[in-house]
């Protein structure tokens, strides 16, 4: 499965590490993904990968029940 949030669409971005001597080396920044199970108002369970920000936003929605897997 891709390292991408299914709600917000956030994915890894690339750039450079820059040292004190101004050397540039490639690196990636990954989103803070969590695996969660969402149960909607119809009782349908769905396992999704969400960023921590999307999980926090969805937890405020009263119609959804969310449980996070560690």
PDB file of N, CA and C in Angstrom:
ATOM      1  N   UNK A   1       0.832  -1.177   0.000  1.00  0.00           N
ATOM      2  CA  UNK A   1       0.000   0.000   0.000  1.00  0.00           C
ATOM      3  C   UNK A   1       0.886   1.253   0.000  1.00  0.00           C
ATOM      4  N   UNK A   2       0.467   2.285  -0.674  1.00  0.00           N
ATOM      5  CA  UNK A   2       1.258   3.506  -0.790  1.00  0.00           C
ATOM      6  C   UNK A   2       1.299   4.270   0.526  1.00  0.00           C
ATOM      7  N   UNK A   3       2.357   5.058   0.698  1.00  0.00           N
ATOM      8  CA  UNK A   3       2.474   5.900   1.884  1.00  0.00           C
ATOM      9  C   UNK A   3       1.750   7.206   1.615  1.00  0.00           C
ATOM     10  N   UNK A   4       0.417   7.124   1.582  1.00  0.00           N
ATOM     11  CA  UNK A   4      -0.410   8.268   1.225  1.00  0.00           C
ATOM     12  C   UNK A   4      -1.673   8.245   2.081  1.00  0.00           C
ATOM     13  N   UNK A   5      -2.096   9.411   2.541  1.00  0.00           N
ATOM     14  CA  UNK A   5      -3.328   9.529   3.317  1.00  0.00           C
ATOM     15  C   UNK A   5      -4.521   9.399   2.375  1.00  0.00           C
ATOM     16  N   UNK A   6      -5.484   8.567   2.751  1.00  0.00           N
ATOM     17  CA  UNK A   6      -6.641   8.330   1.898  1.00  0.00           C
ATOM     18  C   UNK A   6      -7.656   9.470   1.949  1.00  0.00           C
ATOM     19  N   UNK A   7      -7.592  10.315   2.959  1.00  0.00           N
ATOM     20  CA  UNK A   7      -8.532  11.420   3.083  1.00  0.00           C
ATOM     21  C   UNK A   7      -7.929  12.714   2.515  1.00  0.00           C
ATOM     22  N   UNK A   8      -6.774  13.114   3.026  1.00  0.00           N
ATOM     23  CA  UNK A   8      -6.185  14.390   2.623  1.00  0.00           C
ATOM     24  C   UNK A   8      -5.318  14.288   1.376  1.00  0.00           C
ATOM     25  N   UNK A   9      -4.829  13.095   1.047  1.00  0.00           N
ATOM     26  CA  UNK A   9      -3.978  12.930  -0.131  1.00  0.00           C
ATOM     27  C   UNK A   9      -2.524  13.287   0.115  1.00  0.00           C
ATOM     28  N   UNK A  10      -2.144  13.525   1.370  1.00  0.00           N
ATOM     29  CA  UNK A  10      -0.747  13.843   1.664  1.00  0.00           C
ATOM     30  C   UNK A  10       0.130  12.646   1.340  1.00  0.00           C
ATOM     31  N   UNK A  11       1.307  12.911   0.752  1.00  0.00           N
ATOM     32  CA  UNK A  11       2.242  11.858   0.375  1.00  0.00           C
ATOM     33  C   UNK A  11       3.657  12.335   0.667  1.00  0.00           C
ATOM     34  N   UNK A  12       4.655  11.457   0.545  1.00  0.00           N
ATOM     35  CA  UNK A  12       6.028  11.878   0.835  1.00  0.00           C
ATOM     36  C   UNK A  12       6.487  12.992  -0.100  1.00  0.00           C
ATOM     37  N   UNK A  13       7.282  13.911   0.455  1.00  0.00           N
ATOM     38  CA  UNK A  13       7.887  14.955  -0.365  1.00  0.00           C
ATOM     39  C   UNK A  13       9.396  14.800  -0.283  1.00  0.00           C
ATOM     40  N   UNK A  14      10.085  15.269  -1.302  1.00  0.00           N
ATOM     41  CA  UNK A  14      11.534  15.121  -1.320  1.00  0.00           C
ATOM     42  C   UNK A  14      12.203  16.479  -1.282  1.00  0.00           C
ATOM     43  N   UNK A  15      13.445  16.464  -0.872  1.00  0.00           N
ATOM     44  CA  UNK A  15      14.219  17.693  -0.788  1.00  0.00           C
ATOM     45  C   UNK A  15      15.658  17.354  -0.474  1.00  0.00           C
ATOM     46  N   UNK A  16      16.352  18.260   0.155  1.00  0.00           N
ATOM     47  CA  UNK A  16      17.763  18.083   0.460  1.00  0.00           C
ATOM     48  C   UNK A  16      18.024  18.289   1.941  1.00  0.00           C
ATOM     49  N   UNK A  17      18.920  17.466   2.492  1.00  0.00           N
ATOM     50  CA  UNK A  17      19.534  17.784   3.764  1.00  0.00           C
ATOM     51  C   UNK A  17      20.647  18.758   3.445  1.00  0.00           C
ATOM     52  N   UNK A  18      20.798  19.811   4.213  1.00  0.00           N
ATOM     53  CA  UNK A  18      21.863  20.772   3.981  1.00  0.00           C
ATOM     54  C   UNK A  18      22.726  20.825   5.231  1.00  0.00           C
ATOM     55  N   UNK A  19      23.987  20.447   5.082  1.00  0.00           N
ATOM     56  CA  UNK A  19      24.898  20.427   6.220  1.00  0.00           C
ATOM     57  C   UNK A  19      25.487  21.820   6.458  1.00  0.00           C
ATOM     58  N   UNK A  20      26.300  21.928   7.468  1.00  0.00           N
ATOM     59  CA  UNK A  20      26.932  23.212   7.800  1.00  0.00           C
ATOM     60  C   UNK A  20      27.828  23.687   6.655  1.00  0.00           C
ATOM     61  N   UNK A  21      28.439  22.727   5.931  1.00  0.00           N
ATOM     62  CA  UNK A  21      29.304  23.082   4.798  1.00  0.00           C
ATOM     63  C   UNK A  21      28.505  23.285   3.507  1.00  0.00           C
ATOM     64  N   UNK A  22      27.174  23.331   3.629  1.00  0.00           N
ATOM     65  CA  UNK A  22      26.250  23.556   2.505  1.00  0.00           C
ATOM     66  C   UNK A  22      26.229  22.418   1.486  1.00  0.00           C
ATOM     67  N   UNK A  23      26.592  21.213   1.913  1.00  0.00           N
ATOM     68  CA  UNK A  23      26.463  20.028   1.058  1.00  0.00           C
ATOM     69  C   UNK A  23      25.004  19.630   0.985  1.00  0.00           C
ATOM     70  N   UNK A  24      24.512  19.296  -0.183  1.00  0.00           N
ATOM     71  CA  UNK A  24      23.118  18.894  -0.363  1.00  0.00           C
ATOM     72  C   UNK A  24      23.050  17.400  -0.648  1.00  0.00           C
ATOM     73  N   UNK A  25      22.316  16.669   0.189  1.00  0.00           N
ATOM     74  CA  UNK A  25      22.079  15.246  -0.042  1.00  0.00           C
ATOM     75  C   UNK A  25      20.576  15.020  -0.058  1.00  0.00           C
ATOM     76  N   UNK A  26      20.130  14.110  -0.919  1.00  0.00           N
ATOM     77  CA  UNK A  26      18.690  13.851  -1.086  1.00  0.00           C
ATOM     78  C   UNK A  26      18.103  13.212   0.169  1.00  0.00           C
ATOM     79  N   UNK A  27      16.861  13.540   0.451  1.00  0.00           N
ATOM     80  CA  UNK A  27      16.121  12.889   1.535  1.00  0.00           C
ATOM     81  C   UNK A  27      14.633  13.013   1.272  1.00  0.00           C
ATOM     82  N   UNK A  28      13.832  12.291   2.071  1.00  0.00           N
ATOM     83  CA  UNK A  28      12.372  12.348   1.964  1.00  0.00           C
ATOM     84  C   UNK A  28      11.770  12.636   3.323  1.00  0.00           C
ATOM     85  N   UNK A  29      10.637  13.329   3.296  1.00  0.00           N
ATOM     86  CA  UNK A  29       9.824  13.551   4.484  1.00  0.00           C
ATOM     87  C   UNK A  29       8.521  12.785   4.285  1.00  0.00           C
ATOM     88  N   UNK A  30       8.202  11.920   5.234  1.00  0.00           N
ATOM     89  CA  UNK A  30       7.016  11.081   5.131  1.00  0.00           C
ATOM     90  C   UNK A  30       5.889  11.650   5.996  1.00  0.00           C
ATOM     91  N   UNK A  31       4.636  11.489   5.567  1.00  0.00           N
ATOM     92  CA  UNK A  31       3.515  11.948   6.397  1.00  0.00           C
ATOM     93  C   UNK A  31       3.364  11.056   7.630  1.00  0.00           C
ATOM     94  N   UNK A  32       2.762  11.601   8.666  1.00  0.00           N
ATOM     95  CA  UNK A  32       2.559  10.885   9.928  1.00  0.00           C
ATOM     96  C   UNK A  32       1.310  10.002   9.791  1.00  0.00           C
ATOM     97  N   UNK A  33       1.487   8.806   9.218  1.00  0.00           N
ATOM     98  CA  UNK A  33       0.354   7.927   8.921  1.00  0.00           C
ATOM     99  C   UNK A  33       0.015   7.005  10.082  1.00  0.00           C
ATOM    100  N   UNK A  34      -1.265   6.777  10.265  1.00  0.00           N
ATOM    101  CA  UNK A  34      -1.800   5.847  11.262  1.00  0.00           C
ATOM    102  C   UNK A  34      -2.831   4.966  10.579  1.00  0.00           C
ATOM    103  N   UNK A  35      -2.902   3.704  10.975  1.00  0.00           N
ATOM    104  CA  UNK A  35      -3.930   2.799  10.467  1.00  0.00           C
ATOM    105  C   UNK A  35      -5.121   2.862  11.413  1.00  0.00           C
ATOM    106  N   UNK A  36      -6.300   3.098  10.859  1.00  0.00           N
ATOM    107  CA  UNK A  36      -7.500   3.243  11.679  1.00  0.00           C
ATOM    108  C   UNK A  36      -8.651   2.477  11.044  1.00  0.00           C
ATOM    109  N   UNK A  37      -9.608   2.088  11.863  1.00  0.00           N
ATOM    110  CA  UNK A  37     -10.829   1.446  11.388  1.00  0.00           C
ATOM    111  C   UNK A  37     -11.956   2.453  11.580  1.00  0.00           C
ATOM    112  N   UNK A  38     -12.641   2.754  10.491  1.00  0.00           N
ATOM    113  CA  UNK A  38     -13.746   3.713  10.532  1.00  0.00           C
ATOM    114  C   UNK A  38     -15.056   2.957  10.403  1.00  0.00           C
ATOM    115  N   UNK A  39     -15.992   3.239  11.289  1.00  0.00           N
ATOM    116  CA  UNK A  39     -17.334   2.653  11.231  1.00  0.00           C
ATOM    117  C   UNK A  39     -18.304   3.804  10.979  1.00  0.00           C
ATOM    118  N   UNK A  40     -18.977   3.787   9.816  1.00  0.00           N
ATOM    119  CA  UNK A  40     -19.888   4.889   9.495  1.00  0.00           C
ATOM    120  C   UNK A  40     -21.280   4.643  10.081  1.00  0.00           C
ATOM    121  N   UNK A  41     -22.223   5.532   9.757  1.00  0.00           N
ATOM    122  CA  UNK A  41     -23.567   5.429  10.333  1.00  0.00           C
ATOM    123  C   UNK A  41     -24.325   4.189   9.878  1.00  0.00           C
ATOM    124  N   UNK A  42     -23.920   3.561   8.763  1.00  0.00           N
ATOM    125  CA  UNK A  42     -24.559   2.334   8.287  1.00  0.00           C
ATOM    126  C   UNK A  42     -23.961   1.078   8.918  1.00  0.00           C
ATOM    127  N   UNK A  43     -22.916   1.240   9.722  1.00  0.00           N
ATOM    128  CA  UNK A  43     -22.278   0.108  10.370  1.00  0.00           C
ATOM    129  C   UNK A  43     -21.213  -0.564   9.516  1.00  0.00           C
ATOM    130  N   UNK A  44     -20.807   0.065   8.429  1.00  0.00           N
ATOM    131  CA  UNK A  44     -19.789  -0.495   7.544  1.00  0.00           C
ATOM    132  C   UNK A  44     -18.408  -0.175   8.112  1.00  0.00           C
ATOM    133  N   UNK A  45     -17.586  -1.233   8.288  1.00  0.00           N
ATOM    134  CA  UNK A  45     -16.229  -1.060   8.794  1.00  0.00           C
ATOM    135  C   UNK A  45     -15.267  -0.951   7.623  1.00  0.00           C
ATOM    136  N   UNK A  46     -14.291  -0.054   7.744  1.00  0.00           N
ATOM    137  CA  UNK A  46     -13.313   0.117   6.691  1.00  0.00           C
ATOM    138  C   UNK A  46     -11.960   0.449   7.309  1.00  0.00           C
ATOM    139  N   UNK A  47     -10.919  -0.267   6.898  1.00  0.00           N
ATOM    140  CA  UNK A  47      -9.577  -0.043   7.390  1.00  0.00           C
ATOM    141  C   UNK A  47      -8.884   0.956   6.463  1.00  0.00           C
ATOM    142  N   UNK A  48      -8.406   2.071   7.005  1.00  0.00           N
ATOM    143  CA  UNK A  48      -7.812   3.131   6.190  1.00  0.00           C
ATOM    144  C   UNK A  48      -6.498   3.608   6.806  1.00  0.00           C
ATOM    145  N   UNK A  49      -5.648   4.205   5.946  1.00  0.00           N
ATOM    146  CA  UNK A  49      -4.433   4.868   6.409  1.00  0.00           C
ATOM    147  C   UNK A  49      -4.697   6.361   6.397  1.00  0.00           C
ATOM    148  N   UNK A  50      -4.558   6.984   7.571  1.00  0.00           N
ATOM    149  CA  UNK A  50      -4.828   8.413   7.721  1.00  0.00           C
ATOM    150  C   UNK A  50      -3.644   9.108   8.354  1.00  0.00           C
ATOM    151  N   UNK A  51      -3.486  10.390   8.041  1.00  0.00           N
ATOM    152  CA  UNK A  51      -2.503  11.184   8.763  1.00  0.00           C
ATOM    153  C   UNK A  51      -3.068  11.504  10.137  1.00  0.00           C
ATOM    154  N   UNK A  52      -2.205  11.854  11.056  1.00  0.00           N
ATOM    155  CA  UNK A  52      -2.645  12.180  12.404  1.00  0.00           C
ATOM    156  C   UNK A  52      -3.582  13.389  12.392  1.00  0.00           C
ATOM    157  N   UNK A  53      -3.334  14.336  11.500  1.00  0.00           N
ATOM    158  CA  UNK A  53      -4.185  15.525  11.384  1.00  0.00           C
ATOM    159  C   UNK A  53      -5.595  15.148  10.923  1.00  0.00           C
ATOM    160  N   UNK A  54      -5.702  14.247   9.921  1.00  0.00           N
ATOM    161  CA  UNK A  54      -7.018  13.824   9.438  1.00  0.00           C
ATOM    162  C   UNK A  54      -7.755  13.027  10.513  1.00  0.00           C
ATOM    163  N   UNK A  55      -7.019  12.217  11.271  1.00  0.00           N
ATOM    164  CA  UNK A  55      -7.610  11.428  12.345  1.00  0.00           C
ATOM    165  C   UNK A  55      -8.191  12.340  13.425  1.00  0.00           C
ATOM    166  N   UNK A  56      -7.463  13.408  13.736  1.00  0.00           N
ATOM    167  CA  UNK A  56      -7.923  14.367  14.739  1.00  0.00           C
ATOM    168  C   UNK A  56      -9.187  15.079  14.257  1.00  0.00           C
ATOM    169  N   UNK A  57      -9.227  15.425  12.977  1.00  0.00           N
ATOM    170  CA  UNK A  57     -10.386  16.101  12.409  1.00  0.00           C
ATOM    171  C   UNK A  57     -11.597  15.174  12.382  1.00  0.00           C
ATOM    172  N   UNK A  58     -11.404  13.926  11.960  1.00  0.00           N
ATOM    173  CA  UNK A  58     -12.514  12.973  11.886  1.00  0.00           C
ATOM    174  C   UNK A  58     -13.046  12.579  13.257  1.00  0.00           C
ATOM    175  N   UNK A  59     -12.197  12.640  14.278  1.00  0.00           N
ATOM    176  CA  UNK A  59     -12.654  12.262  15.621  1.00  0.00           C
ATOM    177  C   UNK A  59     -13.689  13.248  16.155  1.00  0.00           C
ATOM    178  N   UNK A  60     -13.743  14.461  15.578  1.00  0.00           N
ATOM    179  CA  UNK A  60     -14.737  15.450  15.991  1.00  0.00           C
ATOM    180  C   UNK A  60     -16.088  15.217  15.329  1.00  0.00           C
ATOM    181  N   UNK A  61     -16.142  14.338  14.309  1.00  0.00           N
ATOM    182  CA  UNK A  61     -17.383  14.050  13.601  1.00  0.00           C
ATOM    183  C   UNK A  61     -18.202  13.063  14.424  1.00  0.00           C
ATOM    184  N   UNK A  62     -19.395  13.445  14.885  1.00  0.00           N
ATOM    185  CA  UNK A  62     -20.160  12.565  15.778  1.00  0.00           C
ATOM    186  C   UNK A  62     -20.755  11.336  15.087  1.00  0.00           C
ATOM    187  N   UNK A  63     -20.899  11.347  13.758  1.00  0.00           N
ATOM    188  CA  UNK A  63     -21.525  10.227  13.071  1.00  0.00           C
ATOM    189  C   UNK A  63     -20.579   9.061  12.836  1.00  0.00           C
ATOM    190  N   UNK A  64     -19.258   9.276  12.986  1.00  0.00           N
ATOM    191  CA  UNK A  64     -18.278   8.225  12.742  1.00  0.00           C
ATOM    192  C   UNK A  64     -17.704   7.706  14.051  1.00  0.00           C
ATOM    193  N   UNK A  65     -17.445   6.403  14.095  1.00  0.00           N
ATOM    194  CA  UNK A  65     -16.722   5.811  15.212  1.00  0.00           C
ATOM    195  C   UNK A  65     -15.372   5.387  14.654  1.00  0.00           C
ATOM    196  N   UNK A  66     -14.315   5.823  15.321  1.00  0.00           N
ATOM    197  CA  UNK A  66     -12.958   5.553  14.839  1.00  0.00           C
ATOM    198  C   UNK A  66     -12.184   4.834  15.927  1.00  0.00           C
ATOM    199  N   UNK A  67     -11.506   3.751  15.532  1.00  0.00           N
ATOM    200  CA  UNK A  67     -10.583   3.088  16.457  1.00  0.00           C
ATOM    201  C   UNK A  67      -9.233   2.980  15.762  1.00  0.00           C
ATOM    202  N   UNK A  68      -8.177   3.302  16.503  1.00  0.00           N
ATOM    203  CA  UNK A  68      -6.818   3.319  15.957  1.00  0.00           C
ATOM    204  C   UNK A  68      -6.112   2.033  16.338  1.00  0.00           C
ATOM    205  N   UNK A  69      -5.408   1.448  15.351  1.00  0.00           N
ATOM    206  CA  UNK A  69      -4.617   0.246  15.634  1.00  0.00           C
ATOM    207  C   UNK A  69      -3.181   0.668  15.886  1.00  0.00           C
ATOM    208  N   UNK A  70      -2.556   0.067  16.882  1.00  0.00           N
ATOM    209  CA  UNK A  70      -1.162   0.380  17.195  1.00  0.00           C
ATOM    210  C   UNK A  70      -0.220  -0.512  16.463  1.00  0.00           C
TER     211      UNK A  70
END
